[in-house]
mmCIF file of C-alpha atoms in Angstrom:
data_model
loop_
_atom_site.group_PDB
_atom_site.id
_atom_site.type_symbol
_atom_site.label_atom_id
_atom_site.label_comp_id
_atom_site.label_asym_id
_atom_site.label_seq_id
_atom_site.Cartn_x
_atom_site.Cartn_y
_atom_site.Cartn_z
ATOM 1 C CA MET A 490 -0.129 -0.149 0.039
ATOM 2 C CA LYS A 491 2.942 2.441 0.885
ATOM 3 C CA HIS A 492 4.789 1.832 -2.262
ATOM 4 C CA LEU A 493 1.103 1.956 -3.990
ATOM 5 C CA LEU A 494 1.102 5.978 -2.736
ATOM 6 C CA VAL A 495 4.339 6.955 -3.137
ATOM 7 C CA ALA A 496 4.308 5.473 -6.625
ATOM 8 C CA GLY A 497 0.694 8.051 -6.933
ATOM 9 C CA ILE A 498 2.047 10.837 -5.244
ATOM 10 C CA LEU A 499 5.252 10.583 -8.337
ATOM 11 C CA SER A 500 2.186 10.100 -10.724
ATOM 12 C CA LEU A 501 1.080 12.803 -9.429
ATOM 13 C CA SER A 502 3.976 15.252 -9.530
ATOM 14 C CA LEU A 503 4.932 14.083 -12.982
ATOM 15 C CA ILE A 504 1.141 15.362 -14.403
ATOM 16 C CA ALA A 505 2.161 18.660 -12.539
ATOM 17 C CA ALA A 506 5.832 19.076 -13.484
ATOM 18 C CA GLU A 507 4.175 18.660 -17.473
ATOM 19 C CA LYS A 508 1.211 20.955 -16.620
ATOM 20 C CA PRO A 509 2.070 23.756 -19.772
ATOM 21 C CA GLN A 510 2.702 27.010 -18.641
ATOM 22 C CA SER A 511 -0.666 29.288 -19.035
ATOM 23 C CA PRO A 512 -0.030 32.401 -21.327
ATOM 24 C CA ASN A 513 1.014 35.962 -20.209
ATOM 25 C CA THR A 514 2.702 34.157 -17.384
ATOM 26 C CA LEU A 515 6.335 34.059 -16.108
ATOM 27 C CA THR A 516 7.954 31.216 -14.212
ATOM 28 C CA ASP A 517 10.767 31.766 -11.727
ATOM 29 C CA LYS A 518 13.577 30.523 -13.725
ATOM 30 C CA GLU A 519 12.253 33.584 -16.114
ATOM 31 C CA ARG A 520 11.824 36.020 -13.388
ATOM 32 C CA LYS A 521 15.684 34.917 -12.711
ATOM 33 C CA GLU A 522 17.088 35.265 -15.858
ATOM 34 C CA GLY A 523 15.625 39.063 -16.353
ATOM 35 C CA TRP A 524 12.152 38.323 -18.222
ATOM 36 C CA LYS A 525 9.855 40.756 -17.630
ATOM 37 C CA LEU A 526 6.421 40.434 -19.431
ATOM 38 C CA LEU A 527 5.232 43.471 -21.911
ATOM 39 C CA PHE A 528 1.554 42.380 -21.992
ATOM 40 C CA ASP A 529 -0.182 41.254 -18.573
ATOM 41 C CA GLY A 530 -2.965 39.328 -20.402
ATOM 42 C CA LYS A 531 -5.714 41.470 -18.640
ATOM 43 C CA THR A 532 -4.915 45.093 -19.298
ATOM 44 C CA THR A 533 -2.936 47.294 -21.858
ATOM 45 C CA THR A 534 -0.499 48.734 -18.927
ATOM 46 C CA GLY A 535 2.619 49.956 -20.688
ATOM 47 C CA TRP A 536 1.418 50.042 -24.150
ATOM 48 C CA ARG A 537 0.113 53.230 -25.661
ATOM 49 C CA GLY A 538 -0.774 54.345 -29.092
ATOM 50 C CA ALA A 539 2.094 55.495 -31.417
ATOM 51 C CA TYR A 540 2.125 59.218 -31.408
ATOM 52 C CA LYS A 541 0.149 59.213 -28.897
ATOM 53 C CA ASP A 542 -0.006 59.959 -24.917
ATOM 54 C CA LYS A 543 -2.758 57.113 -24.502
ATOM 55 C CA PHE A 544 -4.127 53.615 -25.464
ATOM 56 C CA PRO A 545 -6.494 53.771 -28.671
ATOM 57 C CA ASP A 546 -10.303 54.180 -27.707
ATOM 58 C CA LYS A 547 -11.482 51.694 -30.387
ATOM 59 C CA GLY A 548 -9.648 48.733 -32.541
ATOM 60 C CA TRP A 549 -7.536 47.533 -29.673
ATOM 61 C CA SER A 550 -9.037 45.019 -26.889
ATOM 62 C CA VAL A 551 -8.010 42.724 -24.332
ATOM 63 C CA GLN A 552 -9.914 39.501 -23.669
ATOM 64 C CA ASP A 553 -8.908 35.909 -23.277
ATOM 65 C CA GLY A 554 -5.512 36.741 -22.055
ATOM 66 C CA MET A 555 -5.191 38.018 -25.773
ATOM 67 C CA LEU A 556 -4.374 41.844 -26.876
ATOM 68 C CA SER A 557 -6.121 41.701 -30.490
ATOM 69 C CA ILE A 558 -6.750 44.237 -33.196
ATOM 70 C CA GLN A 559 -10.221 44.165 -35.089
ATOM 71 C CA LYS A 560 -10.649 44.157 -38.724
ATOM 72 C CA SER A 561 -11.197 47.002 -40.397
ATOM 73 C CA ASP A 562 -10.368 48.176 -43.827
ATOM 74 C CA GLY A 563 -7.053 46.431 -44.538
ATOM 75 C CA SER A 564 -4.860 50.195 -44.735
ATOM 76 C CA GLU A 565 -1.817 50.319 -42.922
ATOM 77 C CA SER A 566 -1.916 52.596 -39.313
ATOM 78 C CA GLN A 567 -5.096 54.584 -40.724
ATOM 79 C CA SER A 568 -8.209 53.181 -38.658
ATOM 80 C CA PHE A 569 -7.235 52.714 -35.068
ATOM 81 C CA GLY A 570 -3.538 52.927 -35.393
ATOM 82 C CA ASP A 571 -0.195 51.443 -34.305
ATOM 83 C CA ILE A 572 0.492 50.577 -30.483
ATOM 84 C CA VAL A 573 4.073 50.651 -29.278
ATOM 85 C CA THR A 574 5.277 50.079 -25.520
ATOM 86 C CA THR A 575 5.993 53.050 -23.237
ATOM 87 C CA GLY A 576 9.330 52.061 -22.829
ATOM 88 C CA GLU A 577 12.312 51.660 -25.107
ATOM 89 C CA TYR A 578 14.857 48.900 -25.492
ATOM 90 C CA GLY A 579 18.399 48.305 -27.718
ATOM 91 C CA ASP A 580 19.953 45.159 -26.450
ATOM 92 C CA PHE A 581 17.199 42.501 -25.931
ATOM 93 C CA ASP A 582 15.922 38.788 -26.466
ATOM 94 C CA LEU A 583 11.997 39.313 -27.337
ATOM 95 C CA THR A 584 9.647 36.775 -27.503
ATOM 96 C CA PHE A 585 5.854 36.901 -28.537
ATOM 97 C CA ASP A 586 3.051 34.448 -29.518
ATOM 98 C CA PHE A 587 0.873 35.838 -32.328
ATOM 99 C CA LYS A 588 -2.225 34.230 -34.326
ATOM 100 C CA LEU A 589 -3.742 35.378 -38.065
ATOM 101 C CA THR A 590 -6.993 35.589 -39.740
ATOM 102 C CA ASP A 591 -7.150 34.410 -42.846
ATOM 103 C CA GLY A 592 -5.170 37.165 -45.619
ATOM 104 C CA ALA A 593 -4.611 38.973 -42.214
ATOM 105 C CA ASN A 594 -1.549 41.210 -42.288
ATOM 106 C CA SER A 595 0.341 43.253 -39.453
ATOM 107 C CA GLY A 596 3.641 43.227 -37.784
ATOM 108 C CA LEU A 597 6.189 43.337 -34.920
ATOM 109 C CA LYS A 598 8.363 46.495 -35.172
ATOM 110 C CA TYR A 599 11.667 47.252 -32.836
ATOM 111 C CA PHE A 600 14.043 50.324 -32.471
ATOM 112 C CA VAL A 601 10.630 52.345 -33.302
ATOM 113 C CA VAL A 602 11.558 55.914 -33.284
ATOM 114 C CA GLU A 603 8.615 58.251 -33.320
ATOM 115 C CA GLN A 604 10.019 61.169 -35.560
ATOM 116 C CA GLN A 605 9.132 64.209 -36.564
ATOM 117 C CA PRO A 606 6.650 64.816 -38.888
ATOM 118 C CA LYS A 607 4.458 61.765 -38.017
ATOM 119 C CA PRO A 608 4.883 59.627 -41.373
ATOM 120 C CA LYS A 609 1.390 58.798 -43.152
ATOM 121 C CA GLY A 610 1.180 55.257 -42.266
ATOM 122 C CA SER A 611 3.404 53.409 -39.602
ATOM 123 C CA ALA A 612 6.011 54.995 -37.165
ATOM 124 C CA PHE A 613 9.508 53.839 -38.398
ATOM 125 C CA GLY A 614 11.343 50.937 -37.166
ATOM 126 C CA LEU A 615 12.453 47.569 -38.267
ATOM 127 C CA GLU A 616 10.005 44.987 -38.823
ATOM 128 C CA PHE A 617 9.197 41.304 -38.315
ATOM 129 C CA GLN A 618 6.639 40.966 -40.990
ATOM 130 C CA VAL A 619 3.199 38.773 -39.622
ATOM 131 C CA LEU A 620 1.327 37.822 -42.426
ATOM 132 C CA ASP A 621 -0.868 35.050 -44.262
ATOM 133 C CA ASP A 622 1.947 34.502 -47.140
ATOM 134 C CA ASP A 623 -0.821 32.272 -48.864
ATOM 135 C CA LYS A 624 -3.930 35.014 -49.063
ATOM 136 C CA HIS A 625 -2.282 38.560 -48.774
ATOM 137 C CA PRO A 626 -1.042 40.169 -51.698
ATOM 138 C CA ASP A 627 2.209 41.770 -49.655
ATOM 139 C CA ALA A 628 3.974 38.270 -49.415
ATOM 140 C CA LYS A 629 4.465 38.149 -53.431
ATOM 141 C CA MET A 630 5.640 41.670 -53.472
ATOM 142 C CA GLY A 631 9.154 43.037 -52.459
ATOM 143 C CA ARG A 632 12.269 41.171 -53.551
ATOM 144 C CA ASP A 633 12.543 37.275 -53.302
ATOM 145 C CA GLY A 634 10.249 37.344 -50.596
ATOM 146 C CA ASN A 635 11.216 39.847 -47.840
ATOM 147 C CA ARG A 636 7.863 40.091 -46.921
ATOM 148 C CA THR A 637 6.597 37.161 -46.261
ATOM 149 C CA ILE A 638 6.224 35.821 -42.678
ATOM 150 C CA GLY A 639 8.722 35.974 -40.349
ATOM 151 C CA SER A 640 11.062 37.943 -42.689
ATOM 152 C CA LEU A 641 12.877 41.466 -41.463
ATOM 153 C CA TYR A 642 10.452 43.607 -43.701
ATOM 154 C CA ASP A 643 11.335 44.318 -47.520
ATOM 155 C CA LEU A 644 14.894 43.590 -46.196
ATOM 156 C CA ILE A 645 15.761 40.171 -45.777
ATOM 157 C CA THR A 646 13.796 36.953 -46.510
ATOM 158 C CA ALA A 647 13.255 34.667 -43.502
ATOM 159 C CA THR A 648 14.485 31.080 -44.782
ATOM 160 C CA GLY A 649 14.249 27.475 -43.897
ATOM 161 C CA LYS A 650 10.606 28.852 -41.490
ATOM 162 C CA LYS A 651 7.996 26.140 -40.635
ATOM 163 C CA ALA A 652 4.383 28.659 -39.691
ATOM 164 C CA ASN A 653 1.518 27.399 -38.224
ATOM 165 C CA PRO A 654 -2.212 27.162 -40.468
ATOM 166 C CA ILE A 655 -4.007 30.479 -39.923
ATOM 167 C CA GLY A 656 -6.097 30.512 -36.973
ATOM 168 C CA GLU A 657 -3.154 28.743 -34.497
ATOM 169 C CA TRP A 658 -0.505 30.398 -32.337
ATOM 170 C CA ASN A 659 2.277 30.948 -34.041
ATOM 171 C CA THR A 660 5.669 32.280 -31.382
ATOM 172 C CA GLY A 661 7.900 35.203 -33.037
ATOM 173 C CA ARG A 662 11.199 36.364 -31.511
ATOM 174 C CA VAL A 663 13.676 38.866 -32.220
ATOM 175 C CA VAL A 664 16.920 39.347 -30.255
ATOM 176 C CA SER A 665 19.378 42.302 -30.744
ATOM 177 C CA LYS A 666 22.363 42.709 -29.174
ATOM 178 C CA GLY A 667 24.999 45.171 -30.111
ATOM 179 C CA GLN A 668 25.095 45.327 -34.665
ATOM 180 C CA HIS A 669 23.956 41.374 -34.386
ATOM 181 C CA VAL A 670 19.737 40.625 -35.029
ATOM 182 C CA GLU A 671 18.522 37.617 -35.103
ATOM 183 C CA HIS A 672 14.642 36.752 -35.943
ATOM 184 C CA TRP A 673 13.107 33.434 -35.099
ATOM 185 C CA LEU A 674 9.652 31.319 -35.900
ATOM 186 C CA ASN A 675 8.486 28.602 -33.754
ATOM 187 C CA GLY A 676 12.263 27.693 -32.234
ATOM 188 C CA LYS A 677 14.149 28.417 -35.532
ATOM 189 C CA LYS A 678 16.190 30.835 -36.493
ATOM 190 C CA VAL A 679 15.031 32.214 -40.242
ATOM 191 C CA VAL A 680 16.761 35.527 -40.329
ATOM 192 C CA GLU A 681 20.063 37.262 -39.140
ATOM 193 C CA TYR A 682 21.665 40.044 -39.852
ATOM 194 C CA GLU A 683 24.198 43.367 -38.457
ATOM 195 C CA ARG A 684 22.602 46.650 -37.880
ATOM 196 C CA GLY A 685 24.684 49.053 -39.389
ATOM 197 C CA SER A 686 27.025 46.838 -41.371
ATOM 198 C CA GLU A 687 27.796 47.653 -45.025
ATOM 199 C CA LYS A 688 25.643 44.751 -46.292
ATOM 200 C CA PHE A 689 23.039 46.088 -43.958
ATOM 201 C CA ARG A 690 23.256 49.019 -45.593
ATOM 202 C CA GLU A 691 22.686 48.318 -49.469
ATOM 203 C CA LEU A 692 19.870 46.166 -48.615
ATOM 204 C CA VAL A 693 18.250 49.471 -47.637
ATOM 205 C CA ALA A 694 19.406 51.383 -50.381
ATOM 206 C CA MET A 695 17.449 48.461 -52.147
ATOM 207 C CA SER A 696 14.225 49.045 -50.621
ATOM 208 C CA LYS A 697 12.038 51.429 -49.846
ATOM 209 C CA TYR A 698 13.937 52.451 -46.599
ATOM 210 C CA LYS A 699 15.940 54.522 -49.273
ATOM 211 C CA ALA A 700 13.570 57.237 -49.821
ATOM 212 C CA PRO A 701 14.597 60.774 -48.132
ATOM 213 C CA GLU A 702 11.630 60.353 -45.495
ATOM 214 C CA TYR A 703 13.119 57.206 -43.965
ATOM 215 C CA ASN A 704 16.767 58.873 -43.228
ATOM 216 C CA ALA A 705 16.003 62.366 -42.181
ATOM 217 C CA ASN A 706 17.006 61.646 -38.510
ATOM 218 C CA GLY A 707 19.642 59.365 -38.998
ATOM 219 C CA ARG A 708 20.208 56.176 -41.339
ATOM 220 C CA PHE A 709 17.158 54.145 -41.408
ATOM 221 C CA GLY A 710 17.233 51.012 -38.682
ATOM 222 C CA GLU A 711 19.813 52.285 -36.624
ATOM 223 C CA ALA A 712 18.578 54.127 -33.774
ATOM 224 C CA PRO A 713 20.387 52.788 -30.745
ATOM 225 C CA LYS A 714 16.858 52.107 -28.819
ATOM 226 C CA GLY A 715 13.584 52.009 -29.796
ATOM 227 C CA HIS A 716 9.930 51.386 -28.579
ATOM 228 C CA ILE A 717 8.268 47.706 -29.923
ATOM 229 C CA LEU A 718 5.377 48.181 -31.687
ATOM 230 C CA LEU A 719 2.090 46.491 -32.578
ATOM 231 C CA GLN A 720 0.636 47.327 -36.143
ATOM 232 C CA ASP A 721 -2.593 48.122 -37.253
ATOM 233 C CA HIS A 722 -2.778 47.118 -40.894
ATOM 234 C CA GLY A 723 -6.543 46.883 -41.171
ATOM 235 C CA ASP A 724 -6.777 43.089 -40.379
ATOM 236 C CA GLN A 725 -7.999 40.875 -37.385
ATOM 237 C CA VAL A 726 -4.127 39.566 -35.454
ATOM 238 C CA SER A 727 -3.911 38.981 -32.028
ATOM 239 C CA TYR A 728 -1.124 38.439 -29.860
ATOM 240 C CA ARG A 729 -0.251 37.018 -26.332
ATOM 241 C CA ASN A 730 2.922 36.072 -24.234
ATOM 242 C CA ILE A 731 4.492 38.903 -24.866
ATOM 243 C CA LYS A 732 8.078 39.051 -22.868
ATOM 244 C CA ILE A 733 11.411 40.894 -22.937
ATOM 245 C CA LYS A 734 14.753 40.448 -21.532
ATOM 246 C CA THR A 735 17.571 43.254 -21.416
ATOM 247 C CA LEU A 736 20.805 41.902 -22.686
#
């Protein structure tokens, strides 16, 4: 009987150990390593509208542990507006989950600086593309697929990636340390580059970012620090588990 009791306790312990981590939470290990939640799953604390002093009144919502932008007209940052973190970051490790709807477009930008005058579209910054590659036309634009999911938007194509089906969660990751930056999608590194290098500047010169407005306040993508931005591109997309660690 004693052996059965011990075995039962061990079985319960194993089940508890295997229980998946709840969304929008940190483990003790993550806390010790310096991770912080950028989204608590319940409120918009830590976020505001881009170029605004408060969170948008409409369009963005927090429900069921998700931070979501509702569908509008498909335009870039015009209907409800992008949102940015109140804090700015330089060297960091950032992870986030995102879920797309059919044909949806969004993006996570980093090193975002709210430069004046305010641009017509989204605030300037480097972008981890969030996109339905099969149904959104942007996937076939740009150069060599550099506007597809996980790519450094309009600059570097994500390679060797495996995106989950529309309606399922994907996990993105951006690691930036010094000049070195990496994009990860579902546990696999898909982009790697050196910010501000000669090669990087050559890519910028071949992209839409060569336009003068993107470089009026310093070279595009080379700010020492900036906000994290979630984009309103007129489609319904949800985010959760947004965590960051300063490196």
